[in-house]
Amino acid sequence: MIRDLKYQSVTLANFEEFPQIQKLPERMRKDIRVVAQVLPFKSNSYCVNRLIDWTRIPHDPIFTLTFPHRDMLEPEAFDRIERLLDDNAAPEALKAAADEIRLSLNPHPAGQLQHNVPVHEEEPLEGMQHMYRETVLFFPSQGQTCHAYCTFCFRWAQFVGMEGLKFASREAQRLAEYLKARPYVSDVLFTGGDPMIMKTRMLKEYIDAILSVPSVKSIRIGTKAIQYWPQRFISDDDAQELLALFRSVRAAGKHLAVMSHFNHWIELSTPEAQAAVRAIQDTGAQIRTQSPLMKRINDSAKTWSKMWQMQVEAGMVPYYMFIARNTGARRFFEVPLVRAWDIFRDAYKQVSGLARTVRGPSMSALPGKVRIIGVSEVLGEKVFVLNFLQARNPDWVDRPFFAKYDEKASWLTELEPAFGEKKFFYADELRELLEDRSGWSPQASGDPDPVIPEEILAP
Ligand SMILES: *Cc1c(COP(=O)(O)O)cnc(C)c1O
Ligand code: SF4
């Protein structure tokens, strides 16, 4: 049964007003108060009332996903903030300490700020990133927040309002111009925050601008609204308008893909989420699913196979399993690469081919999306076999390469080339590519004479 529920955010300012929270031990509530000074924290009435099983605290995955935990900070950092709170320190002192700790948490992993912001007609386009030839990422300025925040999220730096760290763009027309000048871009991916936080009429501005570019074939919207606020698609004031907007993409002969962030099958288990999925599908849009793998939330093969199975049953297409990025509270959620591969393989072998559209486990790293194919032994040396699912130079994609086996490594930067080699095959080219700031271009891809498929060039 779909229950009527008013949206209410749950934050540091009001979380202790909720009866479920009042039943938690004071130590836990205090931990939340301390950590929330540093890492952004936002849950909402739907998560609290419909998703979290309060009999399972502290082990409930959705609780862990949206509420801070003391181990998300290093003990020294935690103590420092706790002391400031206990001493009723001035807000400025608290903020200064919090900012300092945040800077130590790698707020912009994988060179997001320096390397991926394109330049068009000599002006940086701050609301965009263009790392792979076919796909431009767009961050609409009105979509820079979410219905709730994930505690692991690499976008956390955007939510805490640190100076100069926020991506934003009000310029739908600039986006369209940029795209028109680059006919090899077939996809625009709206991201955020969560673009579905925007009112429909705002989103429509952007979508309509993109529909005017013939060479763009697919519009993708990255969102966690099905999970955190399915009412967006079924009962919000402008839900029907939103669905009509989705239908208009299809009517214009383009593909609309909702890239839906699932962390756990629980998020698909409510009638509201199921109804949202059906409403989106009825517009002709496709839903593809992706999630990072995280300790304490979804680090078991059973959780993944069940999640993929349920997604396929609901007509969705499993797309990516990510390794959590090296930022924020990552250590709290960290899963070593070898274990990530184990979980992926173990889950993958339990599902039918319809769910094996999923790819992973994959790291969104500086050179591209690197997938762990597996662990193998070559000439007596134990190695990781890797390849690129996406790369700054498209020519790197799908070439197997090898790293020394390392049981503890949990990110690409912790790996070393195998067989005594000094660097990975892409290292020199990558250095050159990073010097260019014009966004992806044939010249900047490191391939002086790229073969661009004709169907991409011909609008
Ligand atoms: C993942 C990603 C994309 C999309 O890649 P696909 O493989 O086409 O899904 C585009 N840009 C960036 C920066 C990404 O990280
Ligand atoms: S919904 Fe997405 S963007 Fe928002 S906090 Fe979660 S992972 Fe980050």
XYZ file of C-alpha atoms and ligand atoms in Angstrom:
482
model
C 0.000 0.000 0.000
C 1.329 3.406 -0.934
C 1.241 5.616 2.104
C 1.032 9.332 1.961
C 4.176 10.829 3.456
C 5.225 14.424 3.610
C 8.824 15.141 2.685
C 10.802 16.242 5.664
C 14.549 16.350 5.811
C 16.302 14.929 8.839
C 19.455 16.841 9.692
C 21.718 17.763 12.559
C 19.237 20.491 13.470
C 16.200 18.247 13.964
C 17.163 14.569 14.035
C 16.655 14.231 17.756
C 12.995 15.152 17.394
C 12.229 11.813 15.742
C 10.911 9.116 18.113
C 13.057 6.413 16.457
C 16.177 8.476 17.144
C 15.155 9.330 20.678
C 15.258 5.607 21.435
C 18.935 5.371 20.418
C 21.535 5.454 23.196
C 22.862 8.957 24.024
C 26.399 7.874 23.030
C 25.203 7.127 19.509
C 23.319 10.384 19.201
C 26.365 12.257 20.361
C 28.530 10.453 17.813
C 26.127 11.636 15.145
C 26.338 15.209 16.457
C 30.143 15.118 16.373
C 30.675 13.535 12.960
C 27.973 15.685 11.358
C 30.071 18.775 12.097
C 32.544 17.533 9.497
C 30.680 15.296 7.062
C 27.365 16.430 5.628
C 24.396 14.596 6.990
C 20.883 14.470 5.666
C 18.273 11.772 5.813
C 14.549 12.166 5.314
C 11.118 11.090 6.475
C 10.890 8.327 3.849
C 14.258 6.780 4.824
C 13.405 7.013 8.503
C 9.841 5.699 8.281
C 9.925 3.322 5.336
C 13.452 2.072 4.667
C 15.297 1.792 7.968
C 14.498 -1.192 10.150
C 15.008 0.374 13.580
C 15.147 -3.038 15.297
C 18.448 -3.640 13.464
C 20.418 -0.587 14.574
C 23.384 -0.157 14.316
C 23.550 -2.818 11.580
C 20.736 -1.653 9.352
C 22.292 -0.844 5.947
C 20.086 2.160 5.206
C 20.803 3.611 8.641
C 24.519 3.241 7.944
C 23.992 4.759 4.532
C 22.441 7.987 5.783
C 23.489 8.474 9.417
C 27.025 9.366 10.539
C 29.049 6.888 12.580
C 31.967 7.789 14.846
C 34.434 5.601 12.929
C 33.903 7.706 9.807
C 36.466 10.091 11.290
C 39.963 9.281 12.473
C 39.992 9.011 16.281
C 42.085 12.216 16.650
C 39.725 14.156 14.416
C 36.719 12.817 16.285
C 38.204 13.740 19.668
C 39.124 17.203 18.463
C 35.567 17.977 17.379
C 34.050 16.349 20.441
C 36.228 18.478 22.693
C 35.225 21.639 20.859
C 31.552 20.714 21.257
C 31.964 19.870 24.947
C 33.664 23.219 25.522
C 30.895 25.070 23.665
C 33.489 26.435 21.266
C 32.602 29.370 19.042
C 31.019 28.387 15.707
C 34.010 29.851 13.842
C 36.461 27.666 15.740
C 34.319 24.625 15.074
C 34.063 25.440 11.395
C 37.795 26.033 11.059
C 38.558 22.667 12.645
C 35.947 20.941 10.484
C 37.328 22.519 7.298
C 40.821 21.417 8.190
C 39.696 17.846 8.700
C 37.706 17.926 5.468
C 40.726 19.004 3.468
C 42.570 15.944 4.746
C 39.782 13.730 3.374
C 40.596 14.150 -0.325
C 37.525 16.209 -1.204
C 38.083 15.928 -4.955
C 39.264 12.467 -5.872
C 40.438 11.489 -9.353
C 41.375 15.051 -10.296
C 37.762 16.080 -10.624
C 38.370 19.787 -10.207
C 41.627 20.288 -12.089
C 41.381 17.921 -14.975
C 37.892 17.426 -16.257
C 36.408 20.896 -16.527
C 36.265 21.730 -20.223
C 37.050 25.073 -21.784
C 34.857 26.443 -24.552
C 35.850 29.570 -26.438
C 38.505 30.167 -23.781
C 36.093 30.129 -20.875
C 35.978 27.245 -18.401
C 32.562 25.593 -18.231
C 32.338 25.049 -14.510
C 29.136 23.020 -14.591
C 30.539 20.372 -16.885
C 33.038 17.586 -17.025
C 34.149 15.957 -20.223
C 36.448 13.045 -19.645
C 35.323 10.440 -22.183
C 34.703 11.185 -25.820
C 31.034 10.248 -26.064
C 29.724 11.573 -22.786
C 29.509 15.013 -21.216
C 28.643 15.250 -17.543
C 26.468 18.177 -16.648
C 25.847 19.524 -13.136
C 22.794 21.795 -13.233
C 23.252 24.389 -10.520
C 19.779 23.792 -9.118
C 20.514 20.087 -8.718
C 23.486 20.289 -6.384
C 21.821 18.711 -3.403
C 20.028 15.400 -2.743
C 16.879 14.103 -1.072
C 19.200 12.543 1.480
C 23.003 12.280 1.603
C 24.914 9.042 1.432
C 27.597 8.894 4.069
C 30.097 7.453 1.575
C 29.412 9.985 -1.155
C 32.333 11.471 -3.074
C 30.207 14.558 -3.679
C 30.232 15.401 0.011
C 32.539 18.375 -0.581
C 29.796 19.990 -2.677
C 27.298 19.745 0.141
C 29.317 21.427 2.850
C 29.722 24.741 1.058
C 33.513 24.965 1.074
C 34.629 27.953 -0.953
C 35.312 27.327 -4.596
C 34.489 23.661 -4.487
C 31.009 23.748 -5.877
C 30.351 22.903 -9.480
C 27.526 24.914 -10.922
C 26.126 26.113 -14.166
C 23.053 28.047 -15.037
C 23.785 27.871 -18.661
C 21.661 25.449 -20.600
C 22.483 27.386 -23.760
C 26.223 27.183 -23.159
C 25.811 23.456 -22.752
C 23.972 23.227 -26.066
C 26.675 25.311 -27.786
C 29.416 23.129 -26.408
C 27.615 20.032 -27.636
C 26.881 21.441 -31.073
C 30.590 22.131 -31.538
C 31.410 18.507 -30.694
C 29.354 16.110 -32.763
C 31.221 13.098 -31.335
C 29.348 13.600 -28.057
C 26.356 11.263 -28.158
C 25.420 11.288 -24.479
C 24.744 13.918 -21.861
C 24.682 12.693 -18.311
C 22.925 14.924 -15.792
C 24.400 14.539 -12.403
C 24.674 16.495 -9.166
C 23.892 16.136 -6.328
C 20.703 14.715 -7.615
C 19.150 16.388 -10.668
C 15.763 14.987 -9.648
C 15.748 17.448 -6.781
C 14.990 20.096 -9.409
C 11.490 21.199 -10.176
C 10.278 19.794 -13.471
C 10.143 23.186 -15.176
C 13.837 23.728 -14.395
C 14.835 20.315 -15.671
C 12.766 20.989 -18.777
C 14.918 24.039 -19.627
C 17.975 21.839 -19.783
C 16.362 18.889 -21.518
C 14.808 21.087 -24.182
C 18.177 22.737 -24.860
C 19.741 19.318 -25.374
C 16.911 18.075 -27.568
C 17.888 20.905 -29.939
C 21.272 19.240 -30.575
C 20.860 16.569 -33.260
C 24.125 14.735 -32.518
C 23.134 13.977 -28.934
C 21.315 10.653 -28.933
C 20.943 9.753 -25.294
C 20.149 11.746 -22.208
C 20.980 10.146 -18.917
C 19.924 11.303 -15.490
C 21.896 10.025 -12.525
C 19.616 9.919 -9.521
C 18.824 8.331 -6.219
C 15.232 9.561 -6.126
C 13.680 6.096 -6.645
C 15.492 5.082 -3.464
C 15.304 8.234 -1.340
C 12.123 9.921 -2.553
C 10.077 7.808 -4.994
C 7.228 10.254 -4.507
C 9.129 12.423 -6.988
C 7.706 10.206 -9.746
C 4.297 9.352 -8.328
C 2.840 12.023 -6.076
C 4.911 15.227 -5.962
C 3.059 18.281 -7.304
C 4.905 18.160 -10.591
C 5.298 14.392 -10.909
C 2.910 14.166 -13.860
C 4.683 17.023 -15.626
C 7.956 15.206 -15.037
C 6.650 12.020 -16.628
C 5.390 14.073 -19.577
C 8.878 15.560 -19.936
C 10.341 12.038 -19.978
C 7.845 11.080 -22.699
C 8.900 14.110 -24.738
C 12.462 12.791 -24.952
C 11.235 9.589 -26.467
C 8.886 11.521 -28.755
C 11.900 13.507 -30.007
C 13.488 10.227 -31.069
C 16.094 10.144 -28.296
C 16.806 7.735 -25.507
C 16.288 8.636 -21.881
C 18.186 6.524 -19.375
C 17.586 6.959 -15.673
C 20.853 5.917 -14.018
C 19.548 4.781 -10.692
C 21.822 4.430 -7.651
C 20.889 1.306 -5.716
C 22.939 0.383 -2.693
C 20.699 -2.353 -1.381
C 17.643 -4.336 -2.468
C 15.747 -2.924 0.520
C 15.511 0.285 -1.496
C 13.391 -1.514 -4.065
C 11.216 -3.324 -1.554
C 8.603 -0.623 -0.870
C 5.410 -0.198 -2.911
C 6.412 3.437 -3.496
C 9.717 2.487 -5.129
C 7.999 -0.172 -7.250
C 5.389 2.341 -8.375
C 8.078 4.889 -9.249
C 9.881 2.310 -11.395
C 6.694 1.479 -13.295
C 5.813 5.143 -13.794
C 9.248 5.869 -15.285
C 9.155 2.811 -17.515
C 5.705 3.748 -18.792
C 7.243 6.883 -20.336
C 9.553 4.806 -22.533
C 12.609 5.602 -20.412
C 15.017 2.841 -19.477
C 16.304 2.430 -15.920
C 19.887 1.281 -15.493
C 21.295 0.622 -12.052
C 24.651 1.198 -10.411
C 26.153 1.107 -6.953
C 29.407 1.142 -5.099
C 30.391 -1.860 -3.052
C 30.727 -0.960 0.596
C 31.586 -2.675 3.822
C 28.644 -2.652 6.275
C 26.140 -1.825 3.527
C 26.352 -4.370 0.754
C 29.552 -6.401 1.090
C 28.012 -9.796 0.474
C 27.414 -11.661 -2.766
C 23.900 -12.576 -1.660
C 22.933 -8.910 -1.282
C 24.117 -8.165 -4.811
C 22.629 -11.193 -6.530
C 19.288 -10.556 -4.863
C 19.479 -6.863 -5.767
C 20.280 -7.577 -9.431
C 17.578 -10.235 -9.576
C 14.959 -7.861 -8.192
C 16.080 -5.150 -10.595
C 15.706 -7.463 -13.587
C 12.284 -8.591 -12.360
C 11.233 -4.959 -12.287
C 12.523 -4.486 -15.837
C 15.689 -2.568 -14.967
C 19.146 -3.161 -16.399
C 22.056 -3.719 -13.970
C 24.924 -1.555 -15.216
C 27.889 -0.944 -12.893
C 29.361 -2.165 -9.634
C 31.829 0.446 -8.428
C 34.627 0.366 -5.916
C 33.974 3.199 -3.436
C 36.119 6.253 -4.187
C 39.068 7.269 -2.093
C 37.419 10.191 -0.371
C 35.531 11.213 2.753
C 34.646 8.363 5.093
C 36.034 5.835 2.684
C 38.104 3.880 5.177
C 34.908 3.074 7.020
C 33.462 1.467 3.926
C 36.623 0.194 2.286
C 36.668 -3.238 0.680
C 40.029 -4.534 -0.649
C 40.117 -5.061 -4.430
C 40.567 -8.780 -4.156
C 37.514 -9.084 -1.943
C 35.522 -6.832 -4.294
C 36.327 -9.154 -7.157
C 35.330 -12.196 -5.046
C 31.985 -10.660 -4.176
C 31.328 -9.606 -7.752
C 32.139 -13.021 -9.166
C 30.221 -14.866 -6.503
C 27.126 -12.713 -7.107
C 27.491 -12.772 -10.910
C 27.558 -16.543 -11.069
C 24.266 -16.742 -9.172
C 22.190 -14.770 -11.689
C 21.006 -15.460 -15.208
C 22.353 -13.735 -18.279
C 19.714 -11.033 -18.027
C 21.447 -9.620 -14.951
C 24.940 -10.097 -16.386
C 24.716 -6.788 -18.157
C 26.402 -5.495 -15.007
C 30.090 -4.619 -15.252
C 32.600 -4.339 -12.477
C 34.046 -4.089 -10.011
C 35.234 -0.801 -11.427
C 37.260 2.142 -10.129
C 36.550 5.623 -11.497
C 40.170 6.707 -11.381
C 42.268 9.426 -12.992
C 42.959 7.613 -16.291
C 39.488 6.111 -16.607
C 37.168 3.422 -15.326
C 39.387 0.488 -14.461
C 37.778 -2.877 -14.056
C 39.238 -5.759 -12.079
C 38.911 -8.716 -14.386
C 40.383 -11.076 -11.847
C 43.379 -12.581 -10.134
C 45.628 -14.874 -12.103
C 49.104 -16.348 -12.166
C 51.375 -15.605 -15.099
C 54.868 -17.123 -15.301
C 54.810 -17.839 -11.593
C 53.776 -14.308 -10.601
C 50.416 -13.694 -8.974
C 48.761 -10.709 -10.660
C 45.617 -8.658 -10.954
C 44.258 -8.604 -14.483
C 42.684 -5.233 -15.246
C 41.224 -3.346 -18.163
C 39.580 -0.031 -18.944
C 35.802 0.144 -19.322
C 36.251 3.829 -20.153
C 39.427 5.822 -20.700
C 40.574 9.338 -21.470
C 42.014 7.872 -24.627
C 39.357 5.539 -26.084
C 42.151 3.424 -27.504
C 43.102 2.202 -24.014
C 39.706 0.542 -23.577
C 39.531 -3.235 -23.240
C 43.284 -3.944 -23.312
C 44.130 -6.300 -20.478
C 46.985 -5.089 -18.262
C 48.582 -6.474 -15.156
C 49.363 -5.323 -11.653
C 51.229 -7.072 -8.871
C 48.846 -8.955 -6.657
C 48.323 -7.093 -3.411
C 45.917 -8.453 -0.855
C 45.482 -5.106 0.892
C 45.232 -2.728 -2.062
C 41.882 -1.037 -2.364
C 42.479 1.521 -5.126
C 44.325 1.792 -8.416
C 46.939 4.147 -6.973
C 47.991 1.429 -4.531
C 48.811 -0.990 -7.336
C 52.168 -1.509 -9.025
C 52.762 -2.873 -12.503
C 53.542 -6.576 -12.639
C 56.556 -8.307 -14.222
C 59.029 -5.711 -12.955
C 57.747 -2.976 -15.255
C 58.193 0.597 -14.137
C 54.811 1.983 -15.148
C 51.457 1.056 -16.559
C 51.103 1.254 -20.337
C 49.067 4.450 -20.246
C 51.246 6.420 -17.801
C 53.156 8.679 -20.217
C 50.167 9.508 -22.353
C 48.087 10.217 -19.292
C 50.570 12.824 -18.125
C 50.276 14.593 -21.464
C 46.508 14.399 -21.517
C 46.234 15.959 -18.109
C 48.054 19.054 -19.290
C 45.237 19.800 -21.701
C 42.222 21.574 -20.268
C 39.939 21.874 -23.250
C 37.740 18.912 -22.409
C 37.847 15.798 -24.462
C 38.843 16.416 -28.068
C 40.416 14.267 -30.749
C 43.674 16.231 -30.331
C 43.606 15.952 -26.559
C 42.863 12.235 -26.556
C 46.469 11.430 -27.306
C 45.430 9.867 -30.596
C 46.491 12.337 -33.319
C 44.497 10.598 -36.006
C 41.461 9.170 -34.313
C 38.968 7.074 -36.155
C 35.646 8.593 -35.223
C 32.840 6.308 -36.287
C 30.777 7.846 -39.040
C 27.520 7.353 -37.254
C 28.856 9.579 -34.513
C 29.842 12.344 -36.915
C 26.672 12.258 -38.955
C 23.883 13.783 -36.906
C 31.282 6.887 -15.805
C 31.480 8.167 -16.451
C 30.850 8.448 -17.670
C 29.929 7.467 -18.351
O 30.576 6.306 -18.774
P 29.756 5.144 -19.470
O 30.684 3.993 -19.537
O 29.358 5.633 -20.809
O 28.585 4.855 -18.607
C 31.116 9.666 -18.248
N 31.945 10.577 -17.681
C 32.569 10.335 -16.518
C 33.489 11.365 -15.962
C 32.345 9.129 -15.850
O 32.970 8.893 -14.702
S 22.275 10.404 -3.686
Fe 24.106 10.240 -4.998
S 24.983 12.317 -5.071
Fe 23.481 12.270 -3.369
S 24.694 11.782 -1.574
Fe 23.977 9.839 -2.368
S 25.592 9.083 -3.769
Fe 25.949 11.276 -3.359
